[in-house]
mmCIF file of C-alpha atoms and ligand atoms in Angstrom:
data_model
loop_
_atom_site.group_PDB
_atom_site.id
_atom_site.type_symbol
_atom_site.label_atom_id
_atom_site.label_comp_id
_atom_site.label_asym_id
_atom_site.label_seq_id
_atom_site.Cartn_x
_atom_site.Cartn_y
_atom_site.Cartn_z
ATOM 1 C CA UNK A 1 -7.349 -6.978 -32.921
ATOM 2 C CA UNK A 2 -11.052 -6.309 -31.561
ATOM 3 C CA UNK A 3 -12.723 -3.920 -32.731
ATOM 4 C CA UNK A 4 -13.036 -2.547 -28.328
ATOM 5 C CA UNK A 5 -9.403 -3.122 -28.734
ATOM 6 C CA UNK A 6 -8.423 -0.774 -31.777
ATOM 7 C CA UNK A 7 -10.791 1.996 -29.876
ATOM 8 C CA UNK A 8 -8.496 1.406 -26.845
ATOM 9 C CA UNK A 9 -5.566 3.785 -25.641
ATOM 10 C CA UNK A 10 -3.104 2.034 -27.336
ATOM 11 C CA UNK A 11 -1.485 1.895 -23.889
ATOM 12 C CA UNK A 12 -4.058 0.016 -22.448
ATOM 13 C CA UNK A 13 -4.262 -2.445 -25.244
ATOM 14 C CA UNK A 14 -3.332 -6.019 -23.855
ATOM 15 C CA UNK A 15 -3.288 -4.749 -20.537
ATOM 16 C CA UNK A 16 -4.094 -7.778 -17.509
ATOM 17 C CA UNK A 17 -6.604 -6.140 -14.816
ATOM 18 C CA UNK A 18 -4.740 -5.473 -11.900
ATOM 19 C CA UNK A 19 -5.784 -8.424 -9.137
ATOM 20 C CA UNK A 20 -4.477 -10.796 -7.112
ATOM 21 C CA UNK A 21 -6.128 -14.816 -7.441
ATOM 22 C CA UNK A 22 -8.472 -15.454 -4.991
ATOM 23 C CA UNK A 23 -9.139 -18.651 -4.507
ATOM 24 C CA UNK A 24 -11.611 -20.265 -1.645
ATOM 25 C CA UNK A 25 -9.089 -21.740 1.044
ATOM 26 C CA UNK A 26 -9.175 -21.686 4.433
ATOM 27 C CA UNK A 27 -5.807 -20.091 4.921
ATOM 28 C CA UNK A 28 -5.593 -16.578 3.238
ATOM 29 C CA UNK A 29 -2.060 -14.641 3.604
ATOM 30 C CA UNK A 30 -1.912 -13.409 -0.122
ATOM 31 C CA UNK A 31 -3.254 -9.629 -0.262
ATOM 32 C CA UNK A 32 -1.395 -7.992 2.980
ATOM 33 C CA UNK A 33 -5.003 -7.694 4.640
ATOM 34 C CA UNK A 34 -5.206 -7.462 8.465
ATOM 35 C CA UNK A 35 -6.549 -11.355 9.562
ATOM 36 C CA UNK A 36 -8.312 -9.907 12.697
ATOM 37 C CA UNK A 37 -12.394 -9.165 12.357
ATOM 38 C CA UNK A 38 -13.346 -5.744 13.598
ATOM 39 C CA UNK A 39 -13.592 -6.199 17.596
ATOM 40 C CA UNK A 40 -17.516 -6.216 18.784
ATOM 41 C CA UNK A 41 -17.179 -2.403 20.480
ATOM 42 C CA UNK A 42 -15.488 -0.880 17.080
ATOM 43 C CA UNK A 43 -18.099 -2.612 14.996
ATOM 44 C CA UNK A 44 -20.995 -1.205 17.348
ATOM 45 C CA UNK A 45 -19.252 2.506 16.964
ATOM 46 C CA UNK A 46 -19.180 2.239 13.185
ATOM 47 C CA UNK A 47 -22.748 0.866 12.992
ATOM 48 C CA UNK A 48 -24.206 3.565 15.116
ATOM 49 C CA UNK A 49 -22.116 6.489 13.145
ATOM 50 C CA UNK A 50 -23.216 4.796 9.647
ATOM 51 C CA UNK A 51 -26.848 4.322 11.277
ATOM 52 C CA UNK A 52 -27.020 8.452 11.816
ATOM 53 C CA UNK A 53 -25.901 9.099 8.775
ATOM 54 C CA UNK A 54 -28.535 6.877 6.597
ATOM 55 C CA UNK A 55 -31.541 9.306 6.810
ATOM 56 C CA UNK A 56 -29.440 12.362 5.276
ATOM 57 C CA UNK A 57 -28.704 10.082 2.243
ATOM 58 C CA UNK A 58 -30.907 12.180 -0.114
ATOM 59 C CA UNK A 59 -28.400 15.228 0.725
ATOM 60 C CA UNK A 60 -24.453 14.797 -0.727
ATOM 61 C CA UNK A 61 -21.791 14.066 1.396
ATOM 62 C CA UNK A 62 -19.586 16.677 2.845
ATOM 63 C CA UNK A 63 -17.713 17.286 -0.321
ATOM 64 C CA UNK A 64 -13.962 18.714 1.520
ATOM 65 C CA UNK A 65 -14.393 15.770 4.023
ATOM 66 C CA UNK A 66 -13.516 18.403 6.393
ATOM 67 C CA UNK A 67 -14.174 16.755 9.730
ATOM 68 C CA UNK A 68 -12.813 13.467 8.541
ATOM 69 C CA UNK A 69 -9.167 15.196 7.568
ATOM 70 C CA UNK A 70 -9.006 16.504 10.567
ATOM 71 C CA UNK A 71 -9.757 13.722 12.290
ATOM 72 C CA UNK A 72 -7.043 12.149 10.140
ATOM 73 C CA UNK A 73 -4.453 14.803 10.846
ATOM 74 C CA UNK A 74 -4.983 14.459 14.155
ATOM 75 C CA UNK A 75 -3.926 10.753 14.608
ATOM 76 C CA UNK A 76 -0.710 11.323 12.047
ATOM 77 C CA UNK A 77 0.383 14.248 14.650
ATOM 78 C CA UNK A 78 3.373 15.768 13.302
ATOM 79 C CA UNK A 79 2.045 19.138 13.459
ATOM 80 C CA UNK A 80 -0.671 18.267 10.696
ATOM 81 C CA UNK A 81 -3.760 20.240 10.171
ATOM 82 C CA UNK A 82 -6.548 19.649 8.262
ATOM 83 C CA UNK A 83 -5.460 22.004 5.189
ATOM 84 C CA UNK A 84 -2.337 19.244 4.473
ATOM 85 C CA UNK A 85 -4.383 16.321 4.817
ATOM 86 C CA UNK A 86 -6.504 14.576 1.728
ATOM 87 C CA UNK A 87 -8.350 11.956 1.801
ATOM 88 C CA UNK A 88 -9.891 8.875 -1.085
ATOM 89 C CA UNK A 89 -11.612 5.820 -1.691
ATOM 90 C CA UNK A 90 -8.050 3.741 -0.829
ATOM 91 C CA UNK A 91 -4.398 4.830 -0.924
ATOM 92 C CA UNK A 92 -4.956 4.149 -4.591
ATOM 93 C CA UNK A 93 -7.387 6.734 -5.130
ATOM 94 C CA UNK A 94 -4.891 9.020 -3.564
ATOM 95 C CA UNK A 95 -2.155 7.527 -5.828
ATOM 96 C CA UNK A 96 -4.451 7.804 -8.706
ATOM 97 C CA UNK A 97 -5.468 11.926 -7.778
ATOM 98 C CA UNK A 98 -1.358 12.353 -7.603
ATOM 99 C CA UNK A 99 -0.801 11.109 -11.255
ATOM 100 C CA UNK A 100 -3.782 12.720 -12.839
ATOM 101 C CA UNK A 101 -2.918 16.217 -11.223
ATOM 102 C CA UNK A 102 1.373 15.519 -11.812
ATOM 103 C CA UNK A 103 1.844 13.531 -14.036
ATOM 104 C CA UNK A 104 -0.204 12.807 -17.365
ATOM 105 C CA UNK A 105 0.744 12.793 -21.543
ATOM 106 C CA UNK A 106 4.173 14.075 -21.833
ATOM 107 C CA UNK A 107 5.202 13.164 -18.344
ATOM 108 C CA UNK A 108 6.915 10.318 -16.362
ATOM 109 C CA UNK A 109 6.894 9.149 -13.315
ATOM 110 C CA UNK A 110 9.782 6.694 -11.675
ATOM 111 C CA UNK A 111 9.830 3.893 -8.763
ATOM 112 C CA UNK A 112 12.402 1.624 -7.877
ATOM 113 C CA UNK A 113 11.283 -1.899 -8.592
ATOM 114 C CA UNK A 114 10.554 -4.368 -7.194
ATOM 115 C CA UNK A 115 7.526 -2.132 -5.651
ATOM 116 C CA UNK A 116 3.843 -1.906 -5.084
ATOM 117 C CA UNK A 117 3.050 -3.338 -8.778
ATOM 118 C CA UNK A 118 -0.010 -0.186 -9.133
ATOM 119 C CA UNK A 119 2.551 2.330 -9.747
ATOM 120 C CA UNK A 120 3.031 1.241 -12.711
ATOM 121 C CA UNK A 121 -0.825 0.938 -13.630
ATOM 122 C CA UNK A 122 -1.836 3.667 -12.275
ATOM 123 C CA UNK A 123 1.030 5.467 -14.423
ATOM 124 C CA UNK A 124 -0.211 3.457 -17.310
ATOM 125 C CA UNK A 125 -4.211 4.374 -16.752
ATOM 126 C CA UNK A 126 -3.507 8.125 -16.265
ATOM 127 C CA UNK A 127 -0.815 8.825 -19.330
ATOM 128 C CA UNK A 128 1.958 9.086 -17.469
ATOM 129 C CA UNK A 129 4.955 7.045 -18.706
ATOM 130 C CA UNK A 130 6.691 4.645 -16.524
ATOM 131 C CA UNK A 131 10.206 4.142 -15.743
ATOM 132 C CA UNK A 132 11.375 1.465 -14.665
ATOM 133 C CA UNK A 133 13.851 2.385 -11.476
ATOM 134 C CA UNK A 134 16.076 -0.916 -9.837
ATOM 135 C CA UNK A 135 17.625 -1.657 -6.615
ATOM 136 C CA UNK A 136 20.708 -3.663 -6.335
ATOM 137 C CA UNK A 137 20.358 -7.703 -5.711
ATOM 138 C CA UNK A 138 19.496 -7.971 -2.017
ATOM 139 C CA UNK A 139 16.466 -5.357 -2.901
ATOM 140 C CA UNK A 140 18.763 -2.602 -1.226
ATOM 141 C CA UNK A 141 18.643 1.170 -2.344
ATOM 142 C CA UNK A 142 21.236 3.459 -1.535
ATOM 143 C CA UNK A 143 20.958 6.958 -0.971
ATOM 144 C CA UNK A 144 23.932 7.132 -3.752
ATOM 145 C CA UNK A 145 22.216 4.815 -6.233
ATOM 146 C CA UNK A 146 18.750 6.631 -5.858
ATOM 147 C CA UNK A 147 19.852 9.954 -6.480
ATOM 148 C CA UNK A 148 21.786 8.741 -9.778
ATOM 149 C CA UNK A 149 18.595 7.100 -10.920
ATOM 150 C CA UNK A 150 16.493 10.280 -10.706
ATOM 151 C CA UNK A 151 19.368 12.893 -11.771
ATOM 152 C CA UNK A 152 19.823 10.349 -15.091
ATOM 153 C CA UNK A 153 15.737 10.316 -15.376
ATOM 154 C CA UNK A 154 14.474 13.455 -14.136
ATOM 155 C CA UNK A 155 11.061 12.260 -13.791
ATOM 156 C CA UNK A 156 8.194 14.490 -12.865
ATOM 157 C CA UNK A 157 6.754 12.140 -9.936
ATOM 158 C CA UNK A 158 9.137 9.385 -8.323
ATOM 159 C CA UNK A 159 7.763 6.864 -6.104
ATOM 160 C CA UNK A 160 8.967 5.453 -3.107
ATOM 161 C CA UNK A 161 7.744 2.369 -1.474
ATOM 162 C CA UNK A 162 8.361 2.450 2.601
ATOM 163 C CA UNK A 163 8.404 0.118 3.814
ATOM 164 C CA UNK A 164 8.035 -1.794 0.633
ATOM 165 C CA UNK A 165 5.769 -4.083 -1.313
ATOM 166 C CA UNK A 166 6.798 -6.903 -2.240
ATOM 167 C CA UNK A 167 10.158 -6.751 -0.258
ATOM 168 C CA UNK A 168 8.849 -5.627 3.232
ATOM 169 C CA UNK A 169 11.815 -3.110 4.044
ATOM 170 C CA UNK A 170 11.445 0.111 5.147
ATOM 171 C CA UNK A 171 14.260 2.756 3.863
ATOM 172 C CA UNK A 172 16.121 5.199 5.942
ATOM 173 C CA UNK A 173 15.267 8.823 5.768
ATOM 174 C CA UNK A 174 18.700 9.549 4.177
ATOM 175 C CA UNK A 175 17.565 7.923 1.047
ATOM 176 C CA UNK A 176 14.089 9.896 1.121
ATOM 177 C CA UNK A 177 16.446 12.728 1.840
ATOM 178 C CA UNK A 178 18.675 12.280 -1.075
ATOM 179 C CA UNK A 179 15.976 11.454 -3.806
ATOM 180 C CA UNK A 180 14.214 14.724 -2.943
ATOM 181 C CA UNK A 181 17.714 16.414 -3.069
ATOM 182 C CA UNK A 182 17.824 15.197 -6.605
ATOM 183 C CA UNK A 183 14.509 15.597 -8.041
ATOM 184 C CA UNK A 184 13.120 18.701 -9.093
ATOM 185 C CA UNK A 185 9.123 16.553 -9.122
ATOM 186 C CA UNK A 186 7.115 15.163 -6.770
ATOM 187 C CA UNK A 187 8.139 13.062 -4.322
ATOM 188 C CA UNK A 188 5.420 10.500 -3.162
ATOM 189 C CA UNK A 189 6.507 8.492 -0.563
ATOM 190 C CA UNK A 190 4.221 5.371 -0.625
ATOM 191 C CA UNK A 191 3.904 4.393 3.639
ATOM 192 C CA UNK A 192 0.594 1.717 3.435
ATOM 193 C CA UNK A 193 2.276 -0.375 6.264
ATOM 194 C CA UNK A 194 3.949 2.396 8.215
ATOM 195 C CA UNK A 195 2.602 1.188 11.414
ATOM 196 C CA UNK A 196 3.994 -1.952 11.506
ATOM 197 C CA UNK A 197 7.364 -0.684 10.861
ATOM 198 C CA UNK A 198 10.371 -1.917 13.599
ATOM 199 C CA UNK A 199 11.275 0.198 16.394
ATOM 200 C CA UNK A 200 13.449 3.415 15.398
ATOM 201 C CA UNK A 201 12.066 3.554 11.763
ATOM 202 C CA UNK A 202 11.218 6.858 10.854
ATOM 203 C CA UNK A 203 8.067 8.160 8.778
ATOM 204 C CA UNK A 204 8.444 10.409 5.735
ATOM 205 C CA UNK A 205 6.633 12.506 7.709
ATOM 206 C CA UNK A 206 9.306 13.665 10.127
ATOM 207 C CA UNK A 207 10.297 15.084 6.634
ATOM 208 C CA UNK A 208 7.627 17.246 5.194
ATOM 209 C CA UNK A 209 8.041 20.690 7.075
ATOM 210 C CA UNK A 210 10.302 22.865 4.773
ATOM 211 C CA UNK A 211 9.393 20.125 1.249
ATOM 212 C CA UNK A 212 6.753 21.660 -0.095
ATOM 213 C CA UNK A 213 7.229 18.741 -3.216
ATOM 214 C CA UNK A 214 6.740 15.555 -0.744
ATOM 215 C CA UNK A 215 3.674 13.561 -0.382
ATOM 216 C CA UNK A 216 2.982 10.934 2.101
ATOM 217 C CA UNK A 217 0.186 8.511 1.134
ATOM 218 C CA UNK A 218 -1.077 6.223 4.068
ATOM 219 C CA UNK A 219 -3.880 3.797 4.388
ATOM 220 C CA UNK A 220 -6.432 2.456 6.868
ATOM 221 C CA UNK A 221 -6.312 -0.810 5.267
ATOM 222 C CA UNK A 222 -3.838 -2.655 6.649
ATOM 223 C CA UNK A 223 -3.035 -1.889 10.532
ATOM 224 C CA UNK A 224 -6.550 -0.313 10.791
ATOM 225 C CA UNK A 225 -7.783 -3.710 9.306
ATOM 226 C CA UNK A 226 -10.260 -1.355 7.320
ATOM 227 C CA UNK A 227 -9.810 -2.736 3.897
ATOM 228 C CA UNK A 228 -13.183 -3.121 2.967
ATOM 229 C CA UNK A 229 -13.754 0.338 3.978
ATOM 230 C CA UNK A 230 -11.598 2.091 1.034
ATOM 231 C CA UNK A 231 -10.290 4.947 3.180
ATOM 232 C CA UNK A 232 -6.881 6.025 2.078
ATOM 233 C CA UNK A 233 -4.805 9.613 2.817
ATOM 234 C CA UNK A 234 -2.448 11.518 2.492
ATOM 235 C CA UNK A 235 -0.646 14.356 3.996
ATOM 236 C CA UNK A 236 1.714 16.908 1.983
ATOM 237 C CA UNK A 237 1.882 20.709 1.724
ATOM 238 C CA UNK A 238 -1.524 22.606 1.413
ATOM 239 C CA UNK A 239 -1.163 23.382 -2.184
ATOM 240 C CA UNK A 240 -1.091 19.452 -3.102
ATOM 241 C CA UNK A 241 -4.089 19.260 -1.217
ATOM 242 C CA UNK A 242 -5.511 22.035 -3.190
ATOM 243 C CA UNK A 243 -4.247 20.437 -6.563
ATOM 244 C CA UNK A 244 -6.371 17.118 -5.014
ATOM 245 C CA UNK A 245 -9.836 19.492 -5.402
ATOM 246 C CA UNK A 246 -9.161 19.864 -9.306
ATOM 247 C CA UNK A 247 -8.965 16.501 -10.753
ATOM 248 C CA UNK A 248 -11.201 14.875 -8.017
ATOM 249 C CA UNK A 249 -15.080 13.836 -8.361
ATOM 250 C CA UNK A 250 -17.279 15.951 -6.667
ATOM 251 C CA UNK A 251 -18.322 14.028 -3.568
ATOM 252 C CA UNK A 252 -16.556 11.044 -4.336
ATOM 253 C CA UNK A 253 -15.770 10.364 -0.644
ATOM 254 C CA UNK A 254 -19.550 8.901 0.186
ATOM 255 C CA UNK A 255 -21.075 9.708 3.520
ATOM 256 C CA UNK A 256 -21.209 6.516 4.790
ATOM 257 C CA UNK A 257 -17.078 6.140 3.941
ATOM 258 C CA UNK A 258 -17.002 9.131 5.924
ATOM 259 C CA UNK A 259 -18.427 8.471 9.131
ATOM 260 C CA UNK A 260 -17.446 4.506 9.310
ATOM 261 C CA UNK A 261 -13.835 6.055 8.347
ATOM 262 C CA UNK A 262 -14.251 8.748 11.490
ATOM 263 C CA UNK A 263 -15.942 6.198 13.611
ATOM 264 C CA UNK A 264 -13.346 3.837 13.492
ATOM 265 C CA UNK A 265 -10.163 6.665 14.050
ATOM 266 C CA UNK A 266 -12.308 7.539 16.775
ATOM 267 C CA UNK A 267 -11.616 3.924 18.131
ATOM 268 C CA UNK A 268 -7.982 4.203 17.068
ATOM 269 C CA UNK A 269 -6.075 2.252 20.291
ATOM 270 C CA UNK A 270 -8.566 -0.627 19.889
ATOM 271 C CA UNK A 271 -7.883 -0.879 16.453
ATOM 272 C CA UNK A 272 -4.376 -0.966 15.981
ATOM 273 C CA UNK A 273 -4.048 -3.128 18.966
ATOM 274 C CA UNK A 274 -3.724 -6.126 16.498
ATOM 275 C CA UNK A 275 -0.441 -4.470 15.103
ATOM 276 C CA UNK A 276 1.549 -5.943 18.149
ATOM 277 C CA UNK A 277 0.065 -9.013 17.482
ATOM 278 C CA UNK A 278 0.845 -8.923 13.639
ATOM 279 C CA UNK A 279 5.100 -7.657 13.934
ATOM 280 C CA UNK A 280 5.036 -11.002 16.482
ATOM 281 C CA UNK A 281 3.776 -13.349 13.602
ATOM 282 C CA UNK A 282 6.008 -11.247 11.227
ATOM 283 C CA UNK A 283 9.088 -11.698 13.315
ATOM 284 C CA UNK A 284 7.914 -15.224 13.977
ATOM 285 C CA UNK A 285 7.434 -15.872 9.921
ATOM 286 C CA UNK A 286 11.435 -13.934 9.536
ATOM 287 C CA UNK A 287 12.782 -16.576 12.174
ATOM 288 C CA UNK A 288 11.373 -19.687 11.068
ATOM 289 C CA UNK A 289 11.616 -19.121 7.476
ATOM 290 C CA UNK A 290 15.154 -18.426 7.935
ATOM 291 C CA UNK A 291 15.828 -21.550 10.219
ATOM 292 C CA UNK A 292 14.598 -23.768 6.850
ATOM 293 C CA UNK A 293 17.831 -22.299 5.282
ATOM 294 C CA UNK A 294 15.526 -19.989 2.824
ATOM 295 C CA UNK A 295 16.729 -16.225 2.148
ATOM 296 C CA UNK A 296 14.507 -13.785 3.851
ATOM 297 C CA UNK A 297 14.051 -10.075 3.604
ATOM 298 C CA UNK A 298 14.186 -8.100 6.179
ATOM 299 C CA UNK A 299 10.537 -7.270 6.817
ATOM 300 C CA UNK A 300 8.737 -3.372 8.135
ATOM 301 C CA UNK A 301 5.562 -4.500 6.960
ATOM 302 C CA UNK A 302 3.043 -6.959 7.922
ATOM 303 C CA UNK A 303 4.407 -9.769 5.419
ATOM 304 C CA UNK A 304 7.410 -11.407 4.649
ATOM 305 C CA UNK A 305 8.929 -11.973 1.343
ATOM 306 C CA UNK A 306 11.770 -15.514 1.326
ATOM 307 C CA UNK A 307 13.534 -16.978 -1.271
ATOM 308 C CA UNK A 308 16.016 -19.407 -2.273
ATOM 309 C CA UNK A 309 13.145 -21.494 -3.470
ATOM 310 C CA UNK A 310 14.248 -23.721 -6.732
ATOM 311 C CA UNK A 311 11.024 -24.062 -7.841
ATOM 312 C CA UNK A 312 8.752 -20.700 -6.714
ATOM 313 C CA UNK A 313 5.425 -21.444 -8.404
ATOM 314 C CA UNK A 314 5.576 -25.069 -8.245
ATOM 315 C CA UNK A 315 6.103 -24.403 -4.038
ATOM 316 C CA UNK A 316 2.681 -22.031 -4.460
ATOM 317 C CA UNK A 317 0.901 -24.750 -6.095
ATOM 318 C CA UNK A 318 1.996 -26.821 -3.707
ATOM 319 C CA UNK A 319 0.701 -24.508 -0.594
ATOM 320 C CA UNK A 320 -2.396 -23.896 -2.553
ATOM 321 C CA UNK A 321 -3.483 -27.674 -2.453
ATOM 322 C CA UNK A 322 -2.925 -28.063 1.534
ATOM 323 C CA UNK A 323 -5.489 -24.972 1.711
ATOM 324 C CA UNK A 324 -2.755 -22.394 1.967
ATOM 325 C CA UNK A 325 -2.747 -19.575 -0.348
ATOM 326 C CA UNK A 326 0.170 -17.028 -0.283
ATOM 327 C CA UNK A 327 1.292 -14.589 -3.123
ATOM 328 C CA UNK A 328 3.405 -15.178 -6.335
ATOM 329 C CA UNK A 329 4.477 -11.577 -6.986
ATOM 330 C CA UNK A 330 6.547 -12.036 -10.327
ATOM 331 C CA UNK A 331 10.534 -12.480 -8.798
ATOM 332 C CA UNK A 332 11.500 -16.104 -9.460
ATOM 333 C CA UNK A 333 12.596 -18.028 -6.748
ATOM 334 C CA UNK A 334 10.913 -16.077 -4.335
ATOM 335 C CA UNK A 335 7.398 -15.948 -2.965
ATOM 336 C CA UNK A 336 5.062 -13.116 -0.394
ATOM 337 C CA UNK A 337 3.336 -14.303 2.409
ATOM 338 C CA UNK A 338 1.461 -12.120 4.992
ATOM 339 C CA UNK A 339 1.205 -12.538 9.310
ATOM 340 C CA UNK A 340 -1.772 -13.853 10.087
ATOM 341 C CA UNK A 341 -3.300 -14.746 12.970
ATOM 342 C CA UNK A 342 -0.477 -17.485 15.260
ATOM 343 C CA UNK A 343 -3.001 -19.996 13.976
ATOM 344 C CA UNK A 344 -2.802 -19.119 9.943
ATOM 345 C CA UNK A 345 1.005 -18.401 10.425
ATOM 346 C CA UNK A 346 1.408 -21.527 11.724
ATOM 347 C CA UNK A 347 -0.691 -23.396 9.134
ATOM 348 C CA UNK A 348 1.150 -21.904 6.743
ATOM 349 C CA UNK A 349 4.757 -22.763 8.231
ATOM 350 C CA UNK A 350 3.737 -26.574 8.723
ATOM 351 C CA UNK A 351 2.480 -26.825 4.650
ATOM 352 C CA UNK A 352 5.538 -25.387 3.849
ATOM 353 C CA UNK A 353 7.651 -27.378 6.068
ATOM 354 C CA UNK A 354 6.279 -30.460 4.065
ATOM 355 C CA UNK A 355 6.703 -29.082 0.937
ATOM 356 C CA UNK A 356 9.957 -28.490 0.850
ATOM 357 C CA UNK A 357 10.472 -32.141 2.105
ATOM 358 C CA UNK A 358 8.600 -33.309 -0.609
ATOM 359 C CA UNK A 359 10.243 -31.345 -3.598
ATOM 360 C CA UNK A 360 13.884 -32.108 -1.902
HETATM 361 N N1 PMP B 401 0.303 0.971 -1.416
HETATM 362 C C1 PMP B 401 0.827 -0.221 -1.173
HETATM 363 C C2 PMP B 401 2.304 -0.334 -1.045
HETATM 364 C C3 PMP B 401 0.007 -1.351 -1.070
HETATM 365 O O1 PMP B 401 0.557 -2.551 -0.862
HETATM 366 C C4 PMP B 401 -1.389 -1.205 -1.205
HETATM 367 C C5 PMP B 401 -2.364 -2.374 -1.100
HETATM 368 N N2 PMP B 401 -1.911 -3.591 -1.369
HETATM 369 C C6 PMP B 401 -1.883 0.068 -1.464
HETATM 370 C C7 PMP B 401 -1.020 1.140 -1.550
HETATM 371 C C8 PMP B 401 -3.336 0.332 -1.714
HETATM 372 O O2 PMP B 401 -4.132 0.052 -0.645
HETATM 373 P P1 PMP B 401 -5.560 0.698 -0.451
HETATM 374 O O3 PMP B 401 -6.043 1.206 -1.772
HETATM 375 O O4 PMP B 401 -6.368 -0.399 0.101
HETATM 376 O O5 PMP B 401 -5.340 1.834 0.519
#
């Protein structure tokens, strides 16, 4: 063992940083970003908001983020005000703000796996121990099986992934319902992709008047297509928001994250006008992958996860050398890609088409 490696948190030690390859190809569905550029009038609003800001550089931001959270609130509706709304550098700032404030040394903190694969990190880099929750074969979770899971666990923060990473499907609110029935911790229901959700899903937040433990953590980097931005939220009861201001950095929302952030809510409908656009590739990708006879999960999100495949990594080598790079995310036999544009969807259903011809 290194010598860094003996100082290390012994649960750190052999640790892989958290990343996904990226490799230079001209088709790139592998990290669930938006494909579609800021439109010309959103990227004049942001440059002119960031512009006005520059000069007052020499001052710190506004440290509560005040007008931004409201601005925030304002577009999740719901009743929301500004006092239930937090906001972070990413939705895994916010994830990261939740563990150091709930959970920590001593605690634990449960999700149902296969899910977003930074719960467990972000457990890991904060103290908090990880269990490791399961759904049944087809990636299912019942409100019956959920609530056994956290009444045999009891752990101090479960996670919920809605609709979930890597599987795509969004759960009903009777399973949200029934895992805060039988948890006596924080509930943190994990809704990055909410917007692209099917018709009649429901948000977690329907849910939060009258659960003072629930926490819904949402994004602007995916249906926003603000990824490079790093603005994620969340909204809960006003005294997690107040739990947010202990174990924060002062200022760490920067001004400039602030007004591109409030800039580009303020352009909202333009934005999310590519979300159509995306559920149509992501319906598309559902159809055709199932027509090839591969098993497909039923997807909420703005990427589709199929299976069936004999050979999983050989088929994303395979993709990767016809310029096609989707995501390996650990399940054998199965493999993540994300909508893109028609263009990149269909690139990526024609490499595939030819691989599986070849490796028949
Ligand atoms: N939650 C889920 C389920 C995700 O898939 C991601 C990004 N892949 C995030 C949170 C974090 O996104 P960000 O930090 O960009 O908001």
């Amino acid at each position: 063992m290194s010598e860094i490696q003996r100082l290390l948190r012994p649960e750190l030690r052999g640790r892989q940083p958290y990343g996904a390859p990226q490799l230079d190809v001209p088709v790139r569905l592998n990290t669930n970003e938006n494909s579609y550029p800021l439109p010309d009038n959103v990227a004049a609003a942001i440059e002119k908001a960031v512009f006005e800001v520059v000069r007052g550089l020499n001052r710190y931001p506004d440290r509560e983020a005040g007008a931004l959270r409201a601005d925030l609130a304002s577009y999740l509706g719901h009743g929301l005000g500004v006092e239930r709304v937090w906001a972070a550098n990413g939705s895994n700032e916010i994830l990261q703000q939740l563990l150091q404030a709930f959970g920590g040394p001593g605690r634990t903190a449960l999700g149902f796996t296969p899910a977003y694969s930074m719960h467990p990190l972000i457990s890991a880099s904060t103290g908090t121990a990880w269990i490791d929750g399961g759904r049944d074969a087809d990636f299912d979770l019942s409100a019956t099986d959920a609530a056994e899971q956290i009444r045999a666990h009891r752990p101090d923060v479960v996670f919920v992934c809605s609709p979930n990473n890597p599987t795509g499907t969004a759960l009903g609110l009777d399973v949200i319902s029934s895992i805060m029935d039988a948890s006596e911790g924080l509930v943190v229901v994990d809704e990055a992709y909410a917007e692209f959700a099917r018709e009649g899903t429901r948000s977690a937040l329907t849910l939060l008047d009258g659960h003072p433990r629930l926490v819904v953590s949402r994004t602007m980097s995916k249906a926003f297509g603000f990824a490079g931005a790093r603005l994620g939220y969340l909204a809960a009861d006003a005294a997690v928001v107040d739990a947010m201001r202990l174990v924060r950095l002062p200022y760490h929302l920067s001004a400039l994250t602030q007004a591109a952030a409030r800039a580009a809510l303020g352009q909202a409908d333009t934005l999310l006008a590519t979300v159509a656009a995306i559920r149509d590739q992501r319906d598309r990708l559902v159809s055709e992958l199932a027509a090839l006879g591969l098993r497909v999960a039923p997807s909420d999100a703005n990427f589709v996860l199929f299976g069936g495949l004999a050979d999983s990594s050989a088929v994303w080598r395979s993709l990767v050398d016809r310029g096609v790079l989707i995501r390996d995310v650990g399940l054998d036999g199965w493999l993540r890609v994300t909508a893109g544009t028609p263009t990149e969807t269909g690139a990526f259903l024609d490499a595939l088409r030819e691989v599986l011809k070849e490796q028949a």
